Tab-separated table of C-alpha atoms in Angstrom:
chain	number	residue	atom	x	y	z
A	798	MET	CA	-1.634	-121.063	169.567
A	799	ARG	CA	-2.668	-123.304	172.444
A	800	ILE	CA	-2.890	-120.658	175.290
A	801	VAL	CA	-3.548	-120.222	178.874
A	802	VAL	CA	-4.754	-117.334	180.811
A	803	ASP	CA	-5.155	-117.729	184.612
A	804	ILE	CA	-6.855	-115.775	186.842
A	805	ASN	CA	-6.864	-115.509	190.530
A	806	HIS	CA	-8.672	-112.323	191.574
A	807	PRO	CA	-11.786	-110.436	189.852
A	808	GLY	CA	-9.263	-107.564	189.123
A	809	HIS	CA	-7.648	-110.484	186.521
A	810	VAL	CA	-11.305	-111.323	184.695
A	811	HIS	CA	-11.010	-107.174	184.371
A	812	TYR	CA	-6.935	-107.138	182.961
A	813	PHE	CA	-7.531	-110.191	180.509
A	814	LYS	CA	-11.083	-110.466	179.378
A	815	HIS	CA	-10.412	-108.145	176.254
A	816	PHE	CA	-7.308	-109.946	176.041
A	817	ILE	CA	-9.130	-113.610	175.543
A	818	TRP	CA	-11.668	-112.406	173.034
A	819	GLU	CA	-9.350	-110.615	170.383
A	820	MET	CA	-7.495	-113.603	171.090
A	821	LYS	CA	-10.405	-116.050	170.235
A	822	ARG	CA	-11.505	-113.857	167.757
A	823	LYS	CA	-7.817	-114.094	165.428
A	824	GLY	CA	-8.273	-118.284	165.723
A	825	HIS	CA	-6.626	-118.502	168.943
A	826	ASP	CA	-7.072	-121.467	171.617
A	827	VAL	CA	-7.598	-120.113	175.001
A	828	LEU	CA	-7.868	-122.624	177.896
A	829	ILE	CA	-9.027	-120.073	181.235
A	830	THR	CA	-8.283	-121.183	184.392
A	831	ALA	CA	-9.137	-119.427	187.889
A	832	SER	CA	-9.356	-120.046	191.435
A	833	GLU	CA	-11.973	-118.856	193.615
A	834	LYS	CA	-11.507	-115.537	195.188
A	835	ASP	CA	-14.659	-112.670	195.752
A	836	VAL	CA	-16.736	-112.172	192.708
A	837	THR	CA	-14.088	-113.940	190.172
A	838	PHE	CA	-16.252	-116.866	189.125
A	839	LYS	CA	-20.215	-114.268	188.586
A	840	LEU	CA	-17.285	-112.373	187.031
A	841	LEU	CA	-16.544	-114.660	184.180
A	842	GLU	CA	-20.329	-115.928	183.990
A	843	ILE	CA	-21.579	-112.498	183.398
A	844	TYR	CA	-18.835	-111.927	181.028
A	845	ASP	CA	-19.893	-115.945	178.959
A	846	LEU	CA	-16.109	-117.434	179.632
A	847	GLU	CA	-15.659	-120.987	180.038
A	848	PHE	CA	-13.726	-121.531	182.663
A	849	GLU	CA	-11.905	-124.919	184.336
A	850	ASN	CA	-12.206	-124.234	188.309
A	851	MET	CA	-8.683	-124.220	190.197
A	852	GLY	CA	-10.167	-124.601	193.201
A	853	THR	CA	-8.772	-122.223	196.475
A	854	TYR	CA	-5.494	-121.639	198.284
A	855	GLY	CA	-7.714	-120.488	200.938
A	856	THR	CA	-6.960	-116.834	203.128
A	857	SER	CA	-4.113	-118.158	205.561
A	858	LEU	CA	-0.851	-117.602	205.039
A	859	VAL	CA	-0.256	-121.393	205.884
A	860	LYS	CA	-3.110	-122.476	204.068
A	861	LYS	CA	-2.183	-121.049	201.113
A	862	LEU	CA	1.703	-122.645	201.281
A	863	ALA	CA	0.489	-125.624	202.032
A	864	ASN	CA	-2.376	-125.582	199.140
A	865	ILE	CA	0.712	-124.459	196.432
A	866	PRO	CA	2.012	-128.527	195.640
A	867	ILE	CA	-1.460	-129.461	195.667
A	868	ILE	CA	-2.800	-127.025	193.202
A	869	ASP	CA	0.379	-127.463	191.186
A	870	ILE	CA	-0.254	-130.979	190.646
A	871	ARG	CA	-3.767	-130.273	189.774
A	872	TYR	CA	-2.673	-127.911	187.375
A	873	TYR	CA	0.205	-129.588	186.123
A	874	ARG	CA	-2.235	-132.597	184.977
A	875	LEU	CA	-5.085	-130.200	183.069
A	876	MET	CA	-1.800	-128.747	180.966
A	877	LYS	CA	-0.710	-131.917	180.053
A	878	SER	CA	-4.242	-132.860	178.602
A	879	PHE	CA	-4.394	-129.056	176.859
A	880	LYS	CA	-1.162	-129.042	175.532
A	881	PRO	CA	-0.896	-125.288	175.810
A	882	ASP	CA	1.930	-123.544	173.386
A	883	LEU	CA	2.574	-120.483	176.252
A	884	LEU	CA	1.200	-119.556	180.048
A	885	VAL	CA	0.124	-116.147	181.015
A	886	GLY	CA	-0.967	-114.885	184.201
A	887	PHE	CA	-0.973	-112.036	186.689
A	888	GLY	CA	1.598	-113.359	189.513
A	889	SER	CA	0.458	-116.755	189.059
A	890	ILE	CA	2.773	-119.124	190.702
A	891	ARG	CA	0.867	-122.192	189.437
A	892	ALA	CA	1.925	-121.211	185.543
A	893	ALA	CA	5.195	-120.380	186.042
A	894	HIS	CA	6.066	-123.867	188.497
A	895	VAL	CA	3.838	-125.849	185.189
A	896	SER	CA	5.183	-124.559	183.021
A	897	PHE	CA	8.780	-124.905	183.446
A	898	LEU	CA	7.544	-129.115	184.516
A	899	LEU	CA	6.159	-128.505	180.246
A	900	LYS	CA	9.278	-126.715	179.002
A	901	LYS	CA	6.780	-123.906	178.077
A	902	PRO	CA	7.027	-119.691	178.027
A	903	CYS	CA	5.159	-117.934	180.547
A	904	ILE	CA	4.463	-114.925	181.115
A	905	ASN	CA	3.178	-113.299	184.086
A	906	PHE	CA	1.887	-108.864	184.606
A	907	GLU	CA	3.141	-107.956	187.734
A	908	ASP	CA	2.134	-104.195	189.523
A	909	THR	CA	2.458	-104.722	193.134
A	910	GLU	CA	5.759	-104.081	194.156
A	911	HIS	CA	5.295	-104.845	197.865
A	912	SER	CA	4.156	-109.023	196.661
A	913	THR	CA	7.229	-109.876	197.333
A	914	GLU	CA	6.826	-113.861	198.406
A	915	GLN	CA	4.472	-114.335	195.360
A	916	ILE	CA	7.159	-112.927	193.456
A	917	ARG	CA	9.954	-115.463	194.863
A	918	LEU	CA	7.332	-117.467	193.931
A	919	TYR	CA	7.259	-117.348	190.481
A	920	LEU	CA	10.111	-115.402	188.999
A	921	PRO	CA	13.156	-117.788	189.129
A	922	LEU	CA	10.613	-120.120	186.583
A	923	VAL	CA	8.839	-117.445	184.014
A	924	THR	CA	10.511	-116.762	180.893
A	925	ALA	CA	9.158	-112.797	181.242
A	926	VAL	CA	6.856	-110.560	183.815
A	927	CYS	CA	5.715	-107.614	182.140
A	928	THR	CA	5.733	-104.554	184.495
A	929	PRO	CA	4.168	-100.890	184.269
A	930	SER	CA	6.790	-98.297	183.334
A	931	CYS	CA	6.746	-97.167	186.852
A	932	TYR	CA	7.229	-99.766	188.650
A	933	THR	CA	9.649	-99.314	190.914
A	934	GLN	CA	11.645	-102.461	191.130
A	935	ASP	CA	14.205	-104.076	188.905
A	936	LEU	CA	13.099	-108.014	188.533
A	937	GLY	CA	16.169	-108.571	186.433
A	938	GLU	CA	16.903	-109.646	182.472
A	939	LYS	CA	13.244	-111.112	182.213
A	940	GLN	CA	11.306	-107.703	183.478
A	941	VAL	CA	9.619	-106.352	180.215
A	942	ARG	CA	8.465	-102.734	180.700
A	943	PHE	CA	5.058	-101.535	179.851
A	944	ASN	CA	4.038	-97.593	179.408
A	945	GLY	CA	0.307	-97.655	180.731
A	946	TYR	CA	-0.884	-99.709	184.191
A	947	MET	CA	-3.250	-102.765	183.848
A	948	GLU	CA	-6.184	-100.723	184.302
A	949	LEU	CA	-6.052	-99.702	181.074
A	950	ALA	CA	-6.008	-102.904	179.680
A	951	SER	CA	-10.185	-102.997	180.455
A	952	LEU	CA	-10.520	-99.410	181.114
A	953	HIS	CA	-8.977	-97.506	177.733
A	954	PRO	CA	-11.212	-95.780	175.784
A	955	ARG	CA	-11.279	-98.020	173.225
A	956	ARG	CA	-12.899	-100.418	175.476
A	957	PHE	CA	-15.087	-99.377	177.886
A	958	SER	CA	-17.248	-96.535	177.336
A	959	PRO	CA	-19.074	-95.881	180.711
A	960	SER	CA	-23.659	-96.851	180.474
A	961	PRO	CA	-25.313	-94.046	182.836
A	962	ALA	CA	-27.799	-97.309	183.204
A	963	VAL	CA	-26.463	-97.792	186.710
A	964	LEU	CA	-27.618	-94.097	187.943
A	965	SER	CA	-31.367	-95.091	187.325
A	966	GLU	CA	-31.311	-98.781	188.959
A	967	LEU	CA	-29.661	-97.092	192.104
A	968	GLY	CA	-31.969	-93.551	192.427
A	969	LEU	CA	-29.157	-91.655	191.164
A	970	LYS	CA	-28.984	-89.444	187.560
A	971	GLU	CA	-26.055	-87.644	186.308
A	972	GLY	CA	-25.059	-84.630	187.535
A	973	ASP	CA	-25.883	-85.821	191.044
A	974	PRO	CA	-23.492	-85.858	193.303
A	975	PHE	CA	-22.030	-89.201	194.952
A	976	ILE	CA	-18.947	-91.093	197.215
A	977	ILE	CA	-17.659	-94.347	196.775
A	978	VAL	CA	-15.984	-95.473	199.520
A	979	ARG	CA	-13.897	-98.923	199.118
A	980	PHE	CA	-13.199	-101.256	202.057
A	981	VAL	CA	-11.117	-103.975	201.005
A	982	SER	CA	-10.918	-106.818	203.888
A	983	TRP	CA	-6.439	-106.512	204.343
A	984	GLN	CA	-6.657	-110.821	204.735
A	985	ALA	CA	-3.101	-111.042	201.521
A	986	SER	CA	0.252	-112.655	203.035
A	987	HIS	CA	2.250	-109.169	202.388
A	988	ASP	CA	-1.078	-106.854	204.388
A	989	ILE	CA	-0.106	-108.027	207.568
A	990	GLY	CA	0.796	-105.453	209.798
A	991	GLN	CA	-0.469	-102.723	207.562
A	992	HIS	CA	-3.953	-100.881	207.714
A	993	GLY	CA	-6.381	-98.959	206.306
A	994	ILE	CA	-9.211	-96.838	207.185
A	995	ARG	CA	-9.931	-97.804	210.449
A	996	ASP	CA	-12.390	-95.068	211.291
A	997	LYS	CA	-14.583	-96.126	209.076
A	998	VAL	CA	-17.880	-95.431	210.509
A	999	GLY	CA	-16.166	-91.290	211.494
A	1000	LEU	CA	-15.299	-91.256	207.260
A	1001	VAL	CA	-18.791	-91.972	206.301
A	1002	LYS	CA	-20.431	-89.668	208.886
A	1003	GLU	CA	-17.984	-86.648	207.487
A	1004	LEU	CA	-18.352	-87.745	203.566
A	1005	GLU	CA	-22.294	-87.544	203.803
A	1006	GLN	CA	-22.434	-83.929	204.183
A	1007	TYR	CA	-21.031	-83.726	200.327
A	1008	GLY	CA	-23.337	-86.408	199.090
A	1009	ARG	CA	-24.268	-89.402	198.569
A	1010	VAL	CA	-22.175	-92.291	200.259
A	1011	MET	CA	-21.903	-95.741	198.483
A	1012	ILE	CA	-20.263	-98.743	199.728
A	1013	THR	CA	-18.436	-101.872	198.779
A	1014	SER	CA	-16.679	-103.601	201.352
A	1015	GLU	CA	-14.667	-107.250	200.637
A	1016	GLY	CA	-15.458	-107.606	204.222
A	1017	ALA	CA	-18.825	-107.371	207.313
A	1018	LEU	CA	-19.333	-103.450	207.503
A	1019	PRO	CA	-20.048	-102.141	211.374
A	1020	SER	CA	-24.450	-102.559	211.391
A	1021	GLU	CA	-24.319	-98.512	210.976
A	1022	LEU	CA	-22.403	-98.580	207.868
A	1023	GLN	CA	-25.166	-101.591	206.411
A	1024	PRO	CA	-27.306	-99.432	204.750
A	1025	TYR	CA	-24.758	-97.267	203.107
A	1026	GLN	CA	-23.735	-100.352	201.210
A	1027	ILE	CA	-24.822	-101.160	197.456
A	1028	ARG	CA	-25.728	-104.081	195.988
A	1029	VAL	CA	-24.879	-103.877	191.900
A	1030	SER	CA	-23.601	-106.363	189.581
A	1031	PRO	CA	-19.634	-105.980	189.700
A	1032	GLU	CA	-19.954	-105.543	186.193
A	1033	LYS	CA	-21.483	-102.185	186.809
A	1034	LEU	CA	-18.621	-100.788	189.102
A	1035	HIS	CA	-17.108	-98.967	186.840
A	1036	ASP	CA	-20.013	-97.956	185.418
A	1037	LEU	CA	-20.522	-96.162	188.604
A	1038	LEU	CA	-16.445	-94.862	189.333
A	1039	TYR	CA	-16.987	-93.957	185.506
A	1040	TYR	CA	-20.444	-91.155	187.255
A	1041	ALA	CA	-19.045	-91.332	190.985
A	1042	THR	CA	-17.541	-87.257	191.749
A	1043	LEU	CA	-15.207	-88.801	193.737
A	1044	TYR	CA	-13.771	-92.347	195.561
A	1045	VAL	CA	-12.426	-92.259	198.868
A	1046	GLY	CA	-10.704	-95.911	200.170
A	1047	ASP	CA	-8.800	-98.662	200.897
A	1048	GLY	CA	-8.563	-100.432	198.314
A	1049	GLY	CA	-5.606	-99.641	196.086
A	1050	THR	CA	-7.544	-100.242	192.366
A	1051	THR	CA	-10.518	-99.746	192.627
A	1052	ALA	CA	-8.208	-96.212	193.332
A	1053	SER	CA	-6.570	-97.130	190.371
A	1054	GLU	CA	-9.470	-97.401	188.421
A	1055	ALA	CA	-11.157	-94.539	189.882
A	1056	ALA	CA	-8.713	-92.453	189.007
A	1057	VAL	CA	-7.914	-93.660	184.558
A	1058	LEU	CA	-12.141	-92.941	184.142
A	1059	GLY	CA	-11.849	-89.377	185.473
A	1060	THR	CA	-12.769	-89.578	189.122
A	1061	PRO	CA	-10.504	-88.802	191.417
A	1062	ALA	CA	-9.538	-91.022	194.597
A	1063	VAL	CA	-8.298	-90.540	197.650
A	1064	PHE	CA	-6.043	-93.943	198.224
A	1065	ILE	CA	-5.450	-93.808	202.506
A	1066	SER	CA	-3.334	-97.301	202.751
A	1067	THR	CA	-0.126	-97.644	204.385
A	1068	LEU	CA	0.443	-99.876	201.256
A	1069	TYR	CA	0.447	-98.364	197.940
A	1070	CYS	CA	2.636	-99.248	194.497
A	1071	GLY	CA	4.568	-97.819	191.902
A	1072	TYR	CA	0.964	-97.232	189.278
A	1073	GLN	CA	-0.488	-95.609	191.466
A	1074	GLN	CA	1.808	-92.650	192.845
A	1075	ASP	CA	2.376	-92.376	188.780
A	1076	GLU	CA	-1.207	-91.172	188.471
A	1077	GLY	CA	-1.193	-88.784	191.582
A	1078	ARG	CA	1.469	-87.037	188.958
A	1079	TYR	CA	-1.663	-86.483	186.839
A	1080	GLY	CA	-3.463	-84.797	189.936
A	1081	LEU	CA	-6.222	-88.009	189.535
A	1082	LEU	CA	-4.948	-90.512	192.965
A	1083	TYR	CA	-4.056	-88.985	196.143
A	1084	LEU	CA	-2.005	-90.823	198.521
A	1085	PHE	CA	-2.049	-91.211	201.771
A	1086	SER	CA	-0.145	-93.767	203.444
A	1087	ASP	CA	1.195	-92.037	206.693
A	1088	PRO	CA	0.063	-95.455	209.507
A	1089	VAL	CA	-0.836	-92.542	212.043
A	1090	SER	CA	-2.468	-89.237	210.201
A	1091	GLY	CA	-3.143	-90.783	206.802
A	1092	LEU	CA	-6.715	-90.860	207.710
A	1093	LYS	CA	-7.223	-87.740	209.582
A	1094	ASP	CA	-5.253	-85.701	206.259
A	1095	GLY	CA	-6.960	-88.220	203.486
A	1096	LEU	CA	-10.257	-87.227	204.622
A	1097	ALA	CA	-9.355	-83.116	205.071
A	1098	LYS	CA	-8.362	-83.919	201.394
A	1099	ALA	CA	-11.524	-85.771	200.135
A	1100	VAL	CA	-13.527	-82.406	201.933
A	1101	CYS	CA	-11.164	-79.635	200.045
A	1102	LEU	CA	-12.161	-82.033	196.651
A	1103	LEU	CA	-15.988	-81.847	197.392
A	1104	ASN	CA	-16.317	-78.247	198.074
A	1105	ASP	CA	-14.583	-76.959	194.256
A	1106	PRO	CA	-17.309	-76.870	191.748
A	1107	ASN	CA	-14.924	-77.327	188.988
A	1108	LEU	CA	-13.586	-80.452	190.602
A	1109	LYS	CA	-15.173	-83.311	187.754
A	1110	LYS	CA	-14.177	-81.212	184.411
A	1111	ASN	CA	-10.321	-80.811	185.993
A	1112	ALA	CA	-10.273	-84.654	186.864
A	1113	SER	CA	-11.487	-84.810	182.433
A	1114	ILE	CA	-8.733	-82.192	181.847
A	1115	ASN	CA	-6.127	-84.676	183.786
A	1116	ARG	CA	-6.976	-87.812	182.234
A	1117	LEU	CA	-6.829	-86.853	178.960
A	1118	LYS	CA	-3.535	-86.250	180.022
A	1119	LEU	CA	-2.539	-89.214	181.585
A	1120	LEU	CA	-4.474	-91.066	178.450
A	1121	ASN	CA	-1.990	-89.103	176.218
A	1122	ASP	CA	0.961	-90.534	177.611
A	1123	LYS	CA	-0.197	-94.008	178.449
A	1124	ILE	CA	-0.737	-97.211	176.037
A	1125	ASP	CA	-3.742	-99.466	175.500
A	1126	VAL	CA	-2.706	-102.579	178.219
A	1127	THR	CA	-4.747	-105.293	176.020
A	1128	GLU	CA	-2.919	-104.241	172.147
A	1129	PHE	CA	0.373	-104.692	173.936
A	1130	MET	CA	-0.629	-107.814	175.499
A	1131	ILE	CA	-2.117	-109.111	171.778
A	1132	TRP	CA	1.129	-108.096	170.241
A	1133	PHE	CA	3.906	-108.873	172.784
A	1134	ILE	CA	2.212	-112.409	173.013
A	1135	GLU	CA	1.549	-113.369	169.556
A	1136	ASN	CA	5.439	-112.607	168.861
A	1137	TYR	CA	6.964	-113.879	171.888
A	1138	PRO	CA	10.225	-113.743	172.543
A	1139	GLU	CA	10.981	-111.849	169.212
A	1140	SER	CA	8.760	-108.672	170.821
A	1141	TYR	CA	10.707	-109.468	173.829
A	1142	TYR	CA	13.988	-108.576	172.112
A	1143	GLN	CA	12.613	-105.774	170.095
A	1144	ILE	CA	11.744	-104.062	173.334
A	1145	GLU	CA	15.001	-104.795	174.820
A	1146	ALA	CA	16.941	-103.164	171.826
A	1147	ASP	CA	14.145	-100.473	172.285
A	1148	PRO	CA	11.765	-99.700	174.814
A	1149	ALA	CA	9.446	-97.349	172.596
A	1150	LYS	CA	9.148	-99.986	170.609
A	1151	GLN	CA	5.794	-100.254	172.326
A	1152	SER	CA	4.782	-96.114	172.312
A	1153	HIS	CA	2.337	-97.174	169.767
A	1154	LEU	CA	-0.458	-98.936	171.217
A	1155	GLY	CA	-3.046	-97.040	171.746
A	1156	SER	CA	-1.899	-93.679	172.624
A	1157	LEU	CA	-4.804	-91.346	172.045
């Protein structure tokens, strides 16, 4: 098959990298297209994944809307040259639009219920949209539910083994208490009117009483917090999350990554998704979404967790429960896409058809 994988965010690199490697190993011809956002290009280069640069949509809603037709045209020309059999993306607008023009199937993955504008722009034109089974919205007859989270495409134990080497880079050793704090930029179109952690300094000052605090941030930090910011290569962040004592932040993807790695996550945000609520059922993610009391309540929970001497041991047990319930999402991607459209009809007839795909 000639397959296009469209990447629009650093997280998408992790979602699709194992799928890309496996499909290439099986002899499929895979073209990667990507837009520049944060460390997306750097990650693709680190993983030696060649890609076509599609440019950027911009940061404001006006720029994004204006750039959609421009990038669609650029994308159409590239697809006419490549002649794909199928296009794959995560919430990809351009893949949906161009696949419709080319009369080729497009399979989008989606896990973010509040990406309403994006979903409206691609849903009428894709042939299938794959969501976690805990996704709270009904997207109609094109929706296919899989029993996992997107983070398990890269962080399932079949795909990921943590390396402690990153600890020595930061002057740590296994067992040292440390807390990963993540702040996001809140610049997405669905972020308007929403917020996460506003008193960043107060949060960090309270947490550092319980261990070393390390910050990753999409935006500039206040001067008081700059000494806490870590400069670790982006592909090593998952190793660091695995060994961390606790995650606290308003970055939802990183909170979910920590949870599936067995590091309890305190997620403070007025925006959240169904998969984060589902991870909460396993005692791995604690969600605080109240716009007034969220930070206070979240910080109190973080302190409570940090005072528990069995925190990581209990989280490891909970992680095993989660992994026994969920599938290897990369294996699902490979099976679903290689066998599409038959795979769609098989799951429609029997949703349990996927149950053998990688549970422990």
